[in-house]
Amino acid sequence: MLFQNNSSIFVTNFLYYLTILIMIEKKEGFKGERMLALPPSLLEEYAKDAFIGRLYLRKAGFFPMVKYHYIKKEEGTDYHMLIYCTHGKGWYDIGGKHHDIHENQYILLPAGVPYSFGADNNNPWTIYWVHYEGTDADFFHPKSQGPIDIEPSDTSRIQHRLDLFEELFSAATLAYQPQYMAYASICLQMFLASFTLLEQYRHFSKAPHREDSLAMKVIYYMQENIQQSLSLQQLASHFNYSSSQFSMLFKQETGSSPIEHFIRLKIQRACQYIELTDLKFNEIALRLGFDDPAYFSRIFNKVMGISPSVYREKET
């Protein structure tokens, strides 16, 4: 009886610690993730192509709030990797140094260099990432191995960058056709350049002019941060106002409060996703800064008068 009890305790403890180990070092398979990987045989052929071989995608993905995400490459890789953090926090070790990475930062991990990285357990990151290689890949090498800030501003073009990722991702899903792979390579070049040539990328922004009203500038900033969950205090602080004064000035120009307007912009974008894509509602919610899909559905119903599912049936 004692042996049986001890055995039972041993099995229970073993399963418990095994579960913890699996949770702590989870590499792939996250709720709401999107990922694509191109087969090595296809990549080998495209590497020989005079145009595509200069810069091409191997793998890409979007991981939302990926707790226990962990990757270690003790011998490095034969490809380069970009990680763009849009929410939460993470970390990475490279060249014998430890770095933290926060929201609105990105890192470039070059080929042939050992590294490891992972999500913060308390505030796990949301990341867009790409693996790429090619004869021109070195052009995008970072000047330093530390994280690089890419803060929102009046000229940031954040949403355009995310649209570039979506175009790249969509083109790569059709990569068995050379024309689409070539287009994916062009999109990849633009996507990488939006980080590494940041000043030039932002130079062509359609940002509001200095003489534009406060509301116009705020609305542009909201559109740029449509994927964020911004509070009234955060919005007011960005424009150097107190929350009460900011809310009053914005309402005088628009007739609605800043948060009400921000929510309407989010639902407007949600309608576009519902009509023009096959994204699931929980994926749309995550893209628009709603951590809870049920809350997103309630807000959508409140603004549009119908549920997201009914809207999709009606409009598509």
PDB file of C-alpha atoms in Angstrom:
ATOM      1  CA  MET A   1       0.000   0.000   0.000  1.00  0.00           C
ATOM      2  CA  LEU A   2       2.841   2.380   0.908  1.00  0.00           C
ATOM      3  CA  PHE A   3       4.598   1.581  -2.372  1.00  0.00           C
ATOM      4  CA  GLN A   4       1.403   2.244  -4.306  1.00  0.00           C
ATOM      5  CA  ASN A   5       0.879   5.563  -2.531  1.00  0.00           C
ATOM      6  CA  ASN A   6       4.475   6.623  -3.180  1.00  0.00           C
ATOM      7  CA  SER A   7       4.168   5.574  -6.819  1.00  0.00           C
ATOM      8  CA  SER A   8       1.016   7.604  -7.181  1.00  0.00           C
ATOM      9  CA  ILE A   9       2.705  10.642  -5.650  1.00  0.00           C
ATOM     10  CA  PHE A  10       5.745  10.169  -7.904  1.00  0.00           C
ATOM     11  CA  VAL A  11       3.602   9.955 -11.060  1.00  0.00           C
ATOM     12  CA  THR A  12       1.579  12.997 -10.021  1.00  0.00           C
ATOM     13  CA  ASN A  13       4.704  15.050  -9.327  1.00  0.00           C
ATOM     14  CA  PHE A  14       6.362  13.882 -12.542  1.00  0.00           C
ATOM     15  CA  LEU A  15       3.375  14.895 -14.645  1.00  0.00           C
ATOM     16  CA  TYR A  16       3.185  18.236 -12.845  1.00  0.00           C
ATOM     17  CA  TYR A  17       6.827  19.131 -13.482  1.00  0.00           C
ATOM     18  CA  LEU A  18       6.620  17.826 -17.046  1.00  0.00           C
ATOM     19  CA  THR A  19       3.668  20.144 -17.649  1.00  0.00           C
ATOM     20  CA  ILE A  20       5.586  23.091 -16.198  1.00  0.00           C
ATOM     21  CA  LEU A  21       8.609  22.303 -18.388  1.00  0.00           C
ATOM     22  CA  ILE A  22       6.471  22.155 -21.521  1.00  0.00           C
ATOM     23  CA  MET A  23       4.784  25.443 -20.599  1.00  0.00           C
ATOM     24  CA  ILE A  24       8.034  27.243 -19.866  1.00  0.00           C
ATOM     25  CA  GLU A  25       9.766  26.309 -23.114  1.00  0.00           C
ATOM     26  CA  LYS A  26       7.039  26.408 -25.719  1.00  0.00           C
ATOM     27  CA  LYS A  27       8.414  27.046 -29.188  1.00  0.00           C
ATOM     28  CA  GLU A  28       5.358  27.052 -31.445  1.00  0.00           C
ATOM     29  CA  GLY A  29       1.612  26.493 -31.317  1.00  0.00           C
ATOM     30  CA  PHE A  30      -0.051  29.571 -29.790  1.00  0.00           C
ATOM     31  CA  LYS A  31      -3.672  30.636 -29.673  1.00  0.00           C
ATOM     32  CA  GLY A  32      -4.409  33.098 -32.472  1.00  0.00           C
ATOM     33  CA  GLU A  33      -1.048  32.627 -34.190  1.00  0.00           C
ATOM     34  CA  ARG A  34      -0.572  32.848 -37.953  1.00  0.00           C
ATOM     35  CA  MET A  35       2.460  31.282 -39.563  1.00  0.00           C
ATOM     36  CA  LEU A  36       3.706  30.062 -42.917  1.00  0.00           C
ATOM     37  CA  ALA A  37       6.859  28.203 -43.866  1.00  0.00           C
ATOM     38  CA  LEU A  38       8.106  27.518 -47.386  1.00  0.00           C
ATOM     39  CA  PRO A  39       9.575  24.039 -48.075  1.00  0.00           C
ATOM     40  CA  PRO A  40      13.359  23.728 -48.456  1.00  0.00           C
ATOM     41  CA  SER A  41      13.093  22.194 -51.933  1.00  0.00           C
ATOM     42  CA  LEU A  42      11.190  25.241 -53.193  1.00  0.00           C
ATOM     43  CA  LEU A  43      13.614  27.637 -51.518  1.00  0.00           C
ATOM     44  CA  GLU A  44      16.577  25.864 -53.102  1.00  0.00           C
ATOM     45  CA  GLU A  45      15.109  26.487 -56.534  1.00  0.00           C
ATOM     46  CA  TYR A  46      14.303  30.132 -55.832  1.00  0.00           C
ATOM     47  CA  ALA A  47      17.788  30.736 -54.398  1.00  0.00           C
ATOM     48  CA  LYS A  48      19.126  30.123 -57.917  1.00  0.00           C
ATOM     49  CA  ASP A  49      16.764  32.647 -59.482  1.00  0.00           C
ATOM     50  CA  ALA A  50      18.542  35.818 -60.624  1.00  0.00           C
ATOM     51  CA  PHE A  51      15.881  38.102 -59.114  1.00  0.00           C
ATOM     52  CA  ILE A  52      14.285  36.179 -56.233  1.00  0.00           C
ATOM     53  CA  GLY A  53      17.650  34.848 -55.033  1.00  0.00           C
ATOM     54  CA  ARG A  54      18.718  38.344 -53.990  1.00  0.00           C
ATOM     55  CA  LEU A  55      16.209  38.453 -51.111  1.00  0.00           C
ATOM     56  CA  TYR A  56      13.500  35.950 -50.285  1.00  0.00           C
ATOM     57  CA  LEU A  57      11.248  34.871 -47.448  1.00  0.00           C
ATOM     58  CA  ARG A  58      11.653  31.509 -45.738  1.00  0.00           C
ATOM     59  CA  LYS A  59       9.136  31.788 -42.922  1.00  0.00           C
ATOM     60  CA  ALA A  60       6.852  34.436 -41.401  1.00  0.00           C
ATOM     61  CA  GLY A  61       4.349  34.758 -38.613  1.00  0.00           C
ATOM     62  CA  PHE A  62       2.280  36.739 -36.167  1.00  0.00           C
ATOM     63  CA  PHE A  63       2.247  35.567 -32.524  1.00  0.00           C
ATOM     64  CA  PRO A  64      -0.207  37.353 -30.174  1.00  0.00           C
ATOM     65  CA  MET A  65       0.604  37.455 -26.437  1.00  0.00           C
ATOM     66  CA  VAL A  66       2.720  34.280 -26.615  1.00  0.00           C
ATOM     67  CA  LYS A  67       3.407  33.302 -23.027  1.00  0.00           C
ATOM     68  CA  TYR A  68       6.284  30.834 -22.516  1.00  0.00           C
ATOM     69  CA  HIS A  69       7.597  31.459 -26.040  1.00  0.00           C
ATOM     70  CA  TYR A  70      11.248  30.405 -26.106  1.00  0.00           C
ATOM     71  CA  ILE A  71      13.818  29.757 -28.866  1.00  0.00           C
ATOM     72  CA  LYS A  72      17.518  28.916 -28.566  1.00  0.00           C
ATOM     73  CA  LYS A  73      19.957  28.646 -31.485  1.00  0.00           C
ATOM     74  CA  GLU A  74      23.292  27.555 -30.019  1.00  0.00           C
ATOM     75  CA  GLU A  75      25.040  27.487 -33.403  1.00  0.00           C
ATOM     76  CA  GLY A  76      23.111  30.287 -35.040  1.00  0.00           C
ATOM     77  CA  THR A  77      21.124  29.837 -38.239  1.00  0.00           C
ATOM     78  CA  ASP A  78      21.680  30.037 -41.972  1.00  0.00           C
ATOM     79  CA  TYR A  79      19.020  32.750 -42.282  1.00  0.00           C
ATOM     80  CA  HIS A  80      18.386  36.226 -40.854  1.00  0.00           C
ATOM     81  CA  MET A  81      15.449  37.057 -38.590  1.00  0.00           C
ATOM     82  CA  LEU A  82      13.513  40.223 -37.797  1.00  0.00           C
ATOM     83  CA  ILE A  83      11.241  40.419 -34.741  1.00  0.00           C
ATOM     84  CA  TYR A  84       8.893  43.393 -34.355  1.00  0.00           C
ATOM     85  CA  CYS A  85       7.264  43.736 -30.926  1.00  0.00           C
ATOM     86  CA  THR A  86       3.929  45.600 -30.970  1.00  0.00           C
ATOM     87  CA  HIS A  87       2.715  44.720 -27.454  1.00  0.00           C
ATOM     88  CA  GLY A  88       4.170  43.403 -24.220  1.00  0.00           C
ATOM     89  CA  LYS A  89       7.787  42.509 -23.545  1.00  0.00           C
ATOM     90  CA  GLY A  90      10.428  39.922 -24.350  1.00  0.00           C
ATOM     91  CA  TRP A  91      14.170  39.381 -24.154  1.00  0.00           C
ATOM     92  CA  TYR A  92      17.097  38.026 -26.177  1.00  0.00           C
ATOM     93  CA  ASP A  93      20.701  37.050 -25.589  1.00  0.00           C
ATOM     94  CA  ILE A  94      23.299  37.567 -28.297  1.00  0.00           C
ATOM     95  CA  GLY A  95      27.051  38.129 -28.326  1.00  0.00           C
ATOM     96  CA  GLY A  96      27.285  37.415 -24.604  1.00  0.00           C
ATOM     97  CA  LYS A  97      24.840  40.218 -23.732  1.00  0.00           C
ATOM     98  CA  HIS A  98      21.276  40.165 -22.461  1.00  0.00           C
ATOM     99  CA  HIS A  99      18.736  42.613 -23.896  1.00  0.00           C
ATOM    100  CA  ASP A 100      15.131  43.402 -23.035  1.00  0.00           C
ATOM    101  CA  ILE A 101      12.745  44.248 -25.851  1.00  0.00           C
ATOM    102  CA  HIS A 102       9.581  46.266 -25.336  1.00  0.00           C
ATOM    103  CA  GLU A 103       6.557  47.432 -27.272  1.00  0.00           C
ATOM    104  CA  ASN A 104       7.454  49.476 -30.375  1.00  0.00           C
ATOM    105  CA  GLN A 105      10.924  47.991 -30.720  1.00  0.00           C
ATOM    106  CA  TYR A 106      12.444  45.576 -33.214  1.00  0.00           C
ATOM    107  CA  ILE A 107      15.549  43.419 -33.425  1.00  0.00           C
ATOM    108  CA  LEU A 108      17.491  41.931 -36.326  1.00  0.00           C
ATOM    109  CA  LEU A 109      19.227  38.627 -35.661  1.00  0.00           C
ATOM    110  CA  PRO A 110      21.904  37.933 -38.298  1.00  0.00           C
ATOM    111  CA  ALA A 111      22.779  34.532 -39.698  1.00  0.00           C
ATOM    112  CA  GLY A 112      25.656  32.573 -38.196  1.00  0.00           C
ATOM    113  CA  VAL A 113      25.440  34.120 -34.717  1.00  0.00           C
ATOM    114  CA  PRO A 114      24.246  32.094 -31.676  1.00  0.00           C
ATOM    115  CA  TYR A 115      21.276  33.597 -29.847  1.00  0.00           C
ATOM    116  CA  SER A 116      18.239  32.849 -27.743  1.00  0.00           C
ATOM    117  CA  PHE A 117      15.039  34.781 -27.138  1.00  0.00           C
ATOM    118  CA  GLY A 118      11.702  34.515 -25.416  1.00  0.00           C
ATOM    119  CA  ALA A 119       8.603  36.266 -24.143  1.00  0.00           C
ATOM    120  CA  ASP A 120       8.280  37.917 -20.751  1.00  0.00           C
ATOM    121  CA  ASN A 121       6.199  35.614 -18.528  1.00  0.00           C
ATOM    122  CA  ASN A 122       4.227  38.410 -16.864  1.00  0.00           C
ATOM    123  CA  ASN A 123       3.622  40.582 -19.932  1.00  0.00           C
ATOM    124  CA  PRO A 124       4.250  38.335 -22.969  1.00  0.00           C
ATOM    125  CA  TRP A 125       4.991  39.976 -26.264  1.00  0.00           C
ATOM    126  CA  THR A 126       2.956  40.184 -29.444  1.00  0.00           C
ATOM    127  CA  ILE A 127       5.315  39.946 -32.404  1.00  0.00           C
ATOM    128  CA  TYR A 128       5.482  39.993 -36.166  1.00  0.00           C
ATOM    129  CA  TRP A 129       8.525  38.084 -37.434  1.00  0.00           C
ATOM    130  CA  VAL A 130      10.199  36.989 -40.663  1.00  0.00           C
ATOM    131  CA  HIS A 131      13.044  34.666 -41.606  1.00  0.00           C
ATOM    132  CA  TYR A 132      14.813  35.700 -44.789  1.00  0.00           C
ATOM    133  CA  GLU A 133      17.975  35.157 -46.793  1.00  0.00           C
ATOM    134  CA  GLY A 134      19.540  35.960 -50.147  1.00  0.00           C
ATOM    135  CA  THR A 135      22.597  37.617 -51.630  1.00  0.00           C
ATOM    136  CA  ASP A 136      21.301  41.076 -50.641  1.00  0.00           C
ATOM    137  CA  ALA A 137      20.244  40.098 -47.113  1.00  0.00           C
ATOM    138  CA  ASP A 138      23.377  41.623 -45.546  1.00  0.00           C
ATOM    139  CA  PHE A 139      22.182  45.066 -46.639  1.00  0.00           C
ATOM    140  CA  PHE A 140      19.666  44.978 -43.791  1.00  0.00           C
ATOM    141  CA  HIS A 141      22.192  44.081 -41.096  1.00  0.00           C
ATOM    142  CA  PRO A 142      21.834  46.222 -37.970  1.00  0.00           C
ATOM    143  CA  LYS A 143      24.611  48.555 -36.870  1.00  0.00           C
ATOM    144  CA  SER A 144      24.268  47.245 -33.313  1.00  0.00           C
ATOM    145  CA  GLN A 145      22.871  44.142 -31.673  1.00  0.00           C
ATOM    146  CA  GLY A 146      20.616  46.071 -29.292  1.00  0.00           C
ATOM    147  CA  PRO A 147      16.878  46.618 -29.774  1.00  0.00           C
ATOM    148  CA  ILE A 148      15.878  49.576 -31.943  1.00  0.00           C
ATOM    149  CA  ASP A 149      13.028  51.962 -31.058  1.00  0.00           C
ATOM    150  CA  ILE A 150      10.311  52.602 -33.586  1.00  0.00           C
ATOM    151  CA  GLU A 151       7.930  54.799 -31.606  1.00  0.00           C
ATOM    152  CA  PRO A 152       4.608  56.039 -33.021  1.00  0.00           C
ATOM    153  CA  SER A 153       4.615  59.628 -34.220  1.00  0.00           C
ATOM    154  CA  ASP A 154       2.833  61.930 -36.643  1.00  0.00           C
ATOM    155  CA  THR A 155       4.885  60.412 -39.469  1.00  0.00           C
ATOM    156  CA  SER A 156       5.285  56.826 -38.239  1.00  0.00           C
ATOM    157  CA  ARG A 157       3.249  54.960 -40.913  1.00  0.00           C
ATOM    158  CA  ILE A 158       2.803  52.009 -38.542  1.00  0.00           C
ATOM    159  CA  GLN A 159      -0.402  50.801 -40.165  1.00  0.00           C
ATOM    160  CA  HIS A 160       1.196  50.926 -43.595  1.00  0.00           C
ATOM    161  CA  ARG A 161       4.016  48.713 -42.289  1.00  0.00           C
ATOM    162  CA  LEU A 162       1.519  46.172 -40.965  1.00  0.00           C
ATOM    163  CA  ASP A 163      -0.314  46.280 -44.289  1.00  0.00           C
ATOM    164  CA  LEU A 164       3.017  45.522 -45.964  1.00  0.00           C
ATOM    165  CA  PHE A 165       3.386  42.474 -43.749  1.00  0.00           C
ATOM    166  CA  GLU A 166      -0.094  41.286 -44.714  1.00  0.00           C
ATOM    167  CA  GLU A 167       0.692  41.728 -48.400  1.00  0.00           C
ATOM    168  CA  LEU A 168       3.970  39.862 -47.966  1.00  0.00           C
ATOM    169  CA  PHE A 169       2.236  37.069 -46.055  1.00  0.00           C
ATOM    170  CA  SER A 170      -0.539  36.731 -48.640  1.00  0.00           C
ATOM    171  CA  ALA A 171       1.864  36.686 -51.577  1.00  0.00           C
ATOM    172  CA  ALA A 172       4.012  34.048 -49.873  1.00  0.00           C
ATOM    173  CA  THR A 173       1.016  31.724 -49.498  1.00  0.00           C
ATOM    174  CA  LEU A 174       1.050  31.515 -53.315  1.00  0.00           C
ATOM    175  CA  ALA A 175       4.821  31.096 -53.522  1.00  0.00           C
ATOM    176  CA  TYR A 176       4.604  27.959 -55.659  1.00  0.00           C
ATOM    177  CA  GLN A 177       3.935  30.359 -58.517  1.00  0.00           C
ATOM    178  CA  PRO A 178       7.189  32.200 -59.381  1.00  0.00           C
ATOM    179  CA  GLN A 179       5.410  35.489 -60.084  1.00  0.00           C
ATOM    180  CA  TYR A 180       3.924  35.556 -56.596  1.00  0.00           C
ATOM    181  CA  MET A 181       7.241  34.614 -55.017  1.00  0.00           C
ATOM    182  CA  ALA A 182       8.864  37.476 -56.915  1.00  0.00           C
ATOM    183  CA  TYR A 183       6.197  39.835 -55.622  1.00  0.00           C
ATOM    184  CA  ALA A 184       6.720  38.497 -52.087  1.00  0.00           C
ATOM    185  CA  SER A 185      10.415  39.343 -52.436  1.00  0.00           C
ATOM    186  CA  ILE A 186       9.535  42.912 -53.389  1.00  0.00           C
ATOM    187  CA  CYS A 187       7.171  43.178 -50.416  1.00  0.00           C
ATOM    188  CA  LEU A 188       9.862  41.741 -48.134  1.00  0.00           C
ATOM    189  CA  GLN A 189      12.348  44.356 -49.315  1.00  0.00           C
ATOM    190  CA  MET A 190       9.861  47.136 -48.573  1.00  0.00           C
ATOM    191  CA  PHE A 191       8.929  45.627 -45.201  1.00  0.00           C
ATOM    192  CA  LEU A 192      12.568  45.398 -44.073  1.00  0.00           C
ATOM    193  CA  ALA A 193      13.317  48.869 -45.410  1.00  0.00           C
ATOM    194  CA  SER A 194      10.459  50.297 -43.336  1.00  0.00           C
ATOM    195  CA  PHE A 195      12.612  49.425 -40.308  1.00  0.00           C
ATOM    196  CA  THR A 196      16.206  49.858 -41.424  1.00  0.00           C
ATOM    197  CA  LEU A 197      15.593  52.967 -43.549  1.00  0.00           C
ATOM    198  CA  LEU A 198      13.182  54.482 -41.062  1.00  0.00           C
ATOM    199  CA  GLU A 199      13.867  58.157 -41.798  1.00  0.00           C
ATOM    200  CA  GLN A 200      13.378  57.642 -45.525  1.00  0.00           C
ATOM    201  CA  TYR A 201      10.278  55.505 -44.954  1.00  0.00           C
ATOM    202  CA  ARG A 202       8.685  58.176 -42.772  1.00  0.00           C
ATOM    203  CA  HIS A 203       9.634  60.966 -45.169  1.00  0.00           C
ATOM    204  CA  PHE A 204       6.728  60.006 -47.436  1.00  0.00           C
ATOM    205  CA  SER A 205       4.085  60.015 -44.705  1.00  0.00           C
ATOM    206  CA  LYS A 206       0.700  61.591 -45.358  1.00  0.00           C
ATOM    207  CA  ALA A 207       0.716  63.010 -41.851  1.00  0.00           C
ATOM    208  CA  PRO A 208      -1.356  66.048 -40.859  1.00  0.00           C
ATOM    209  CA  HIS A 209       0.306  69.440 -41.331  1.00  0.00           C
ATOM    210  CA  ARG A 210       1.241  71.651 -38.414  1.00  0.00           C
ATOM    211  CA  GLU A 211      -1.696  73.930 -39.117  1.00  0.00           C
ATOM    212  CA  ASP A 212      -4.204  71.085 -38.991  1.00  0.00           C
ATOM    213  CA  SER A 213      -6.586  70.936 -36.056  1.00  0.00           C
ATOM    214  CA  LEU A 214      -5.897  68.967 -32.906  1.00  0.00           C
ATOM    215  CA  ALA A 215      -8.659  66.497 -33.795  1.00  0.00           C
ATOM    216  CA  MET A 216      -7.114  65.790 -37.210  1.00  0.00           C
ATOM    217  CA  LYS A 217      -3.758  65.046 -35.610  1.00  0.00           C
ATOM    218  CA  VAL A 218      -5.358  62.868 -32.940  1.00  0.00           C
ATOM    219  CA  ILE A 219      -7.394  60.892 -35.462  1.00  0.00           C
ATOM    220  CA  TYR A 220      -4.297  60.263 -37.556  1.00  0.00           C
ATOM    221  CA  TYR A 221      -2.480  59.077 -34.438  1.00  0.00           C
ATOM    222  CA  MET A 222      -5.410  56.785 -33.613  1.00  0.00           C
ATOM    223  CA  GLN A 223      -5.334  55.296 -37.105  1.00  0.00           C
ATOM    224  CA  GLU A 224      -1.614  54.697 -36.763  1.00  0.00           C
ATOM    225  CA  ASN A 225      -2.206  52.895 -33.476  1.00  0.00           C
ATOM    226  CA  ILE A 226      -5.418  51.091 -34.362  1.00  0.00           C
ATOM    227  CA  GLN A 227      -3.903  47.812 -33.113  1.00  0.00           C
ATOM    228  CA  GLN A 228      -3.156  49.301 -29.687  1.00  0.00           C
ATOM    229  CA  SER A 229      -5.385  49.597 -26.630  1.00  0.00           C
ATOM    230  CA  LEU A 230      -4.748  53.249 -25.790  1.00  0.00           C
ATOM    231  CA  SER A 231      -6.257  54.941 -22.740  1.00  0.00           C
ATOM    232  CA  LEU A 232      -7.454  58.547 -22.539  1.00  0.00           C
ATOM    233  CA  GLN A 233      -4.443  59.358 -20.360  1.00  0.00           C
ATOM    234  CA  GLN A 234      -2.021  57.910 -22.925  1.00  0.00           C
ATOM    235  CA  LEU A 235      -3.610  59.892 -25.755  1.00  0.00           C
ATOM    236  CA  ALA A 236      -3.647  63.116 -23.752  1.00  0.00           C
ATOM    237  CA  SER A 237      -0.054  62.645 -22.629  1.00  0.00           C
ATOM    238  CA  HIS A 238       1.156  62.146 -26.212  1.00  0.00           C
ATOM    239  CA  PHE A 239      -0.307  65.527 -27.187  1.00  0.00           C
ATOM    240  CA  ASN A 240       0.863  67.229 -23.951  1.00  0.00           C
ATOM    241  CA  TYR A 241      -2.568  67.879 -22.443  1.00  0.00           C
ATOM    242  CA  SER A 242      -4.270  66.878 -19.240  1.00  0.00           C
ATOM    243  CA  SER A 243      -6.931  64.204 -19.745  1.00  0.00           C
ATOM    244  CA  SER A 244      -9.813  66.591 -19.015  1.00  0.00           C
ATOM    245  CA  GLN A 245      -8.553  69.393 -21.284  1.00  0.00           C
ATOM    246  CA  PHE A 246      -7.710  66.978 -24.090  1.00  0.00           C
ATOM    247  CA  SER A 247     -11.140  65.357 -23.916  1.00  0.00           C
ATOM    248  CA  MET A 248     -12.899  68.744 -23.917  1.00  0.00           C
ATOM    249  CA  LEU A 249     -10.953  70.084 -26.934  1.00  0.00           C
ATOM    250  CA  PHE A 250     -11.439  66.909 -28.934  1.00  0.00           C
ATOM    251  CA  LYS A 251     -15.170  66.786 -28.202  1.00  0.00           C
ATOM    252  CA  GLN A 252     -15.570  70.432 -29.218  1.00  0.00           C
ATOM    253  CA  GLU A 253     -14.213  69.581 -32.692  1.00  0.00           C
ATOM    254  CA  THR A 254     -15.785  66.159 -33.253  1.00  0.00           C
ATOM    255  CA  GLY A 255     -18.826  65.919 -31.003  1.00  0.00           C
ATOM    256  CA  SER A 256     -17.570  62.694 -29.433  1.00  0.00           C
ATOM    257  CA  SER A 257     -15.068  61.749 -26.766  1.00  0.00           C
ATOM    258  CA  PRO A 258     -11.585  60.553 -27.821  1.00  0.00           C
ATOM    259  CA  ILE A 259     -12.186  56.971 -26.674  1.00  0.00           C
ATOM    260  CA  GLU A 260     -15.595  56.815 -28.376  1.00  0.00           C
ATOM    261  CA  HIS A 261     -13.985  57.963 -31.614  1.00  0.00           C
ATOM    262  CA  PHE A 262     -11.100  55.507 -31.236  1.00  0.00           C
ATOM    263  CA  ILE A 263     -13.553  52.636 -30.751  1.00  0.00           C
ATOM    264  CA  ARG A 264     -15.513  53.688 -33.842  1.00  0.00           C
ATOM    265  CA  LEU A 265     -12.305  53.684 -35.884  1.00  0.00           C
ATOM    266  CA  LYS A 266     -11.523  50.187 -34.602  1.00  0.00           C
ATOM    267  CA  ILE A 267     -14.977  48.906 -35.544  1.00  0.00           C
ATOM    268  CA  GLN A 268     -14.678  50.596 -38.936  1.00  0.00           C
ATOM    269  CA  ARG A 269     -11.448  48.672 -39.502  1.00  0.00           C
ATOM    270  CA  ALA A 270     -13.126  45.504 -38.187  1.00  0.00           C
ATOM    271  CA  CYS A 271     -15.805  45.883 -40.872  1.00  0.00           C
ATOM    272  CA  GLN A 272     -13.083  46.024 -43.525  1.00  0.00           C
ATOM    273  CA  TYR A 273     -11.481  42.850 -42.176  1.00  0.00           C
ATOM    274  CA  ILE A 274     -14.840  41.074 -42.051  1.00  0.00           C
ATOM    275  CA  GLU A 275     -15.775  42.074 -45.606  1.00  0.00           C
ATOM    276  CA  LEU A 276     -12.407  41.717 -47.316  1.00  0.00           C
ATOM    277  CA  THR A 277     -10.691  38.832 -45.505  1.00  0.00           C
ATOM    278  CA  ASP A 278     -11.414  35.366 -44.144  1.00  0.00           C
ATOM    279  CA  LEU A 279      -9.951  36.194 -40.731  1.00  0.00           C
ATOM    280  CA  LYS A 280     -11.747  34.691 -37.772  1.00  0.00           C
ATOM    281  CA  PHE A 281     -13.398  37.085 -35.358  1.00  0.00           C
ATOM    282  CA  ASN A 282     -10.918  36.322 -32.569  1.00  0.00           C
ATOM    283  CA  GLU A 283      -8.054  37.121 -34.988  1.00  0.00           C
ATOM    284  CA  ILE A 284      -9.713  40.430 -35.920  1.00  0.00           C
ATOM    285  CA  ALA A 285     -10.188  41.234 -32.245  1.00  0.00           C
ATOM    286  CA  LEU A 286      -6.493  40.664 -31.511  1.00  0.00           C
ATOM    287  CA  ARG A 287      -5.452  42.816 -34.466  1.00  0.00           C
ATOM    288  CA  LEU A 288      -7.493  45.692 -33.081  1.00  0.00           C
ATOM    289  CA  GLY A 289      -6.249  45.554 -29.503  1.00  0.00           C
ATOM    290  CA  PHE A 290      -9.147  43.600 -27.978  1.00  0.00           C
ATOM    291  CA  ASP A 291      -7.758  40.884 -25.714  1.00  0.00           C
ATOM    292  CA  ASP A 292     -11.231  39.394 -25.171  1.00  0.00           C
ATOM    293  CA  PRO A 293     -13.108  38.340 -28.366  1.00  0.00           C
ATOM    294  CA  ALA A 294     -16.414  38.350 -26.459  1.00  0.00           C
ATOM    295  CA  TYR A 295     -15.871  42.001 -25.470  1.00  0.00           C
ATOM    296  CA  PHE A 296     -15.024  42.822 -29.099  1.00  0.00           C
ATOM    297  CA  SER A 297     -18.318  41.253 -30.215  1.00  0.00           C
ATOM    298  CA  ARG A 298     -20.266  43.287 -27.655  1.00  0.00           C
ATOM    299  CA  ILE A 299     -18.612  46.535 -28.745  1.00  0.00           C
ATOM    300  CA  PHE A 300     -19.173  45.680 -32.425  1.00  0.00           C
ATOM    301  CA  ASN A 301     -22.850  44.991 -31.722  1.00  0.00           C
ATOM    302  CA  LYS A 302     -23.174  48.247 -29.803  1.00  0.00           C
ATOM    303  CA  VAL A 303     -21.660  50.339 -32.611  1.00  0.00           C
ATOM    304  CA  MET A 304     -23.088  48.524 -35.654  1.00  0.00           C
ATOM    305  CA  GLY A 305     -26.364  47.257 -34.216  1.00  0.00           C
ATOM    306  CA  ILE A 306     -25.645  43.666 -35.284  1.00  0.00           C
ATOM    307  CA  SER A 307     -23.118  40.986 -34.338  1.00  0.00           C
ATOM    308  CA  PRO A 308     -19.936  40.386 -36.370  1.00  0.00           C
ATOM    309  CA  SER A 309     -21.319  37.060 -37.663  1.00  0.00           C
ATOM    310  CA  VAL A 310     -24.547  38.645 -38.865  1.00  0.00           C
ATOM    311  CA  TYR A 311     -22.546  41.475 -40.469  1.00  0.00           C
ATOM    312  CA  ARG A 312     -20.420  38.947 -42.376  1.00  0.00           C
ATOM    313  CA  GLU A 313     -23.514  37.086 -43.612  1.00  0.00           C
ATOM    314  CA  LYS A 314     -25.115  40.345 -44.688  1.00  0.00           C
ATOM    315  CA  GLU A 315     -22.168  42.066 -46.357  1.00  0.00           C
ATOM    316  CA  THR A 316     -20.232  39.200 -47.986  1.00  0.00           C
TER     317      THR A 316
END
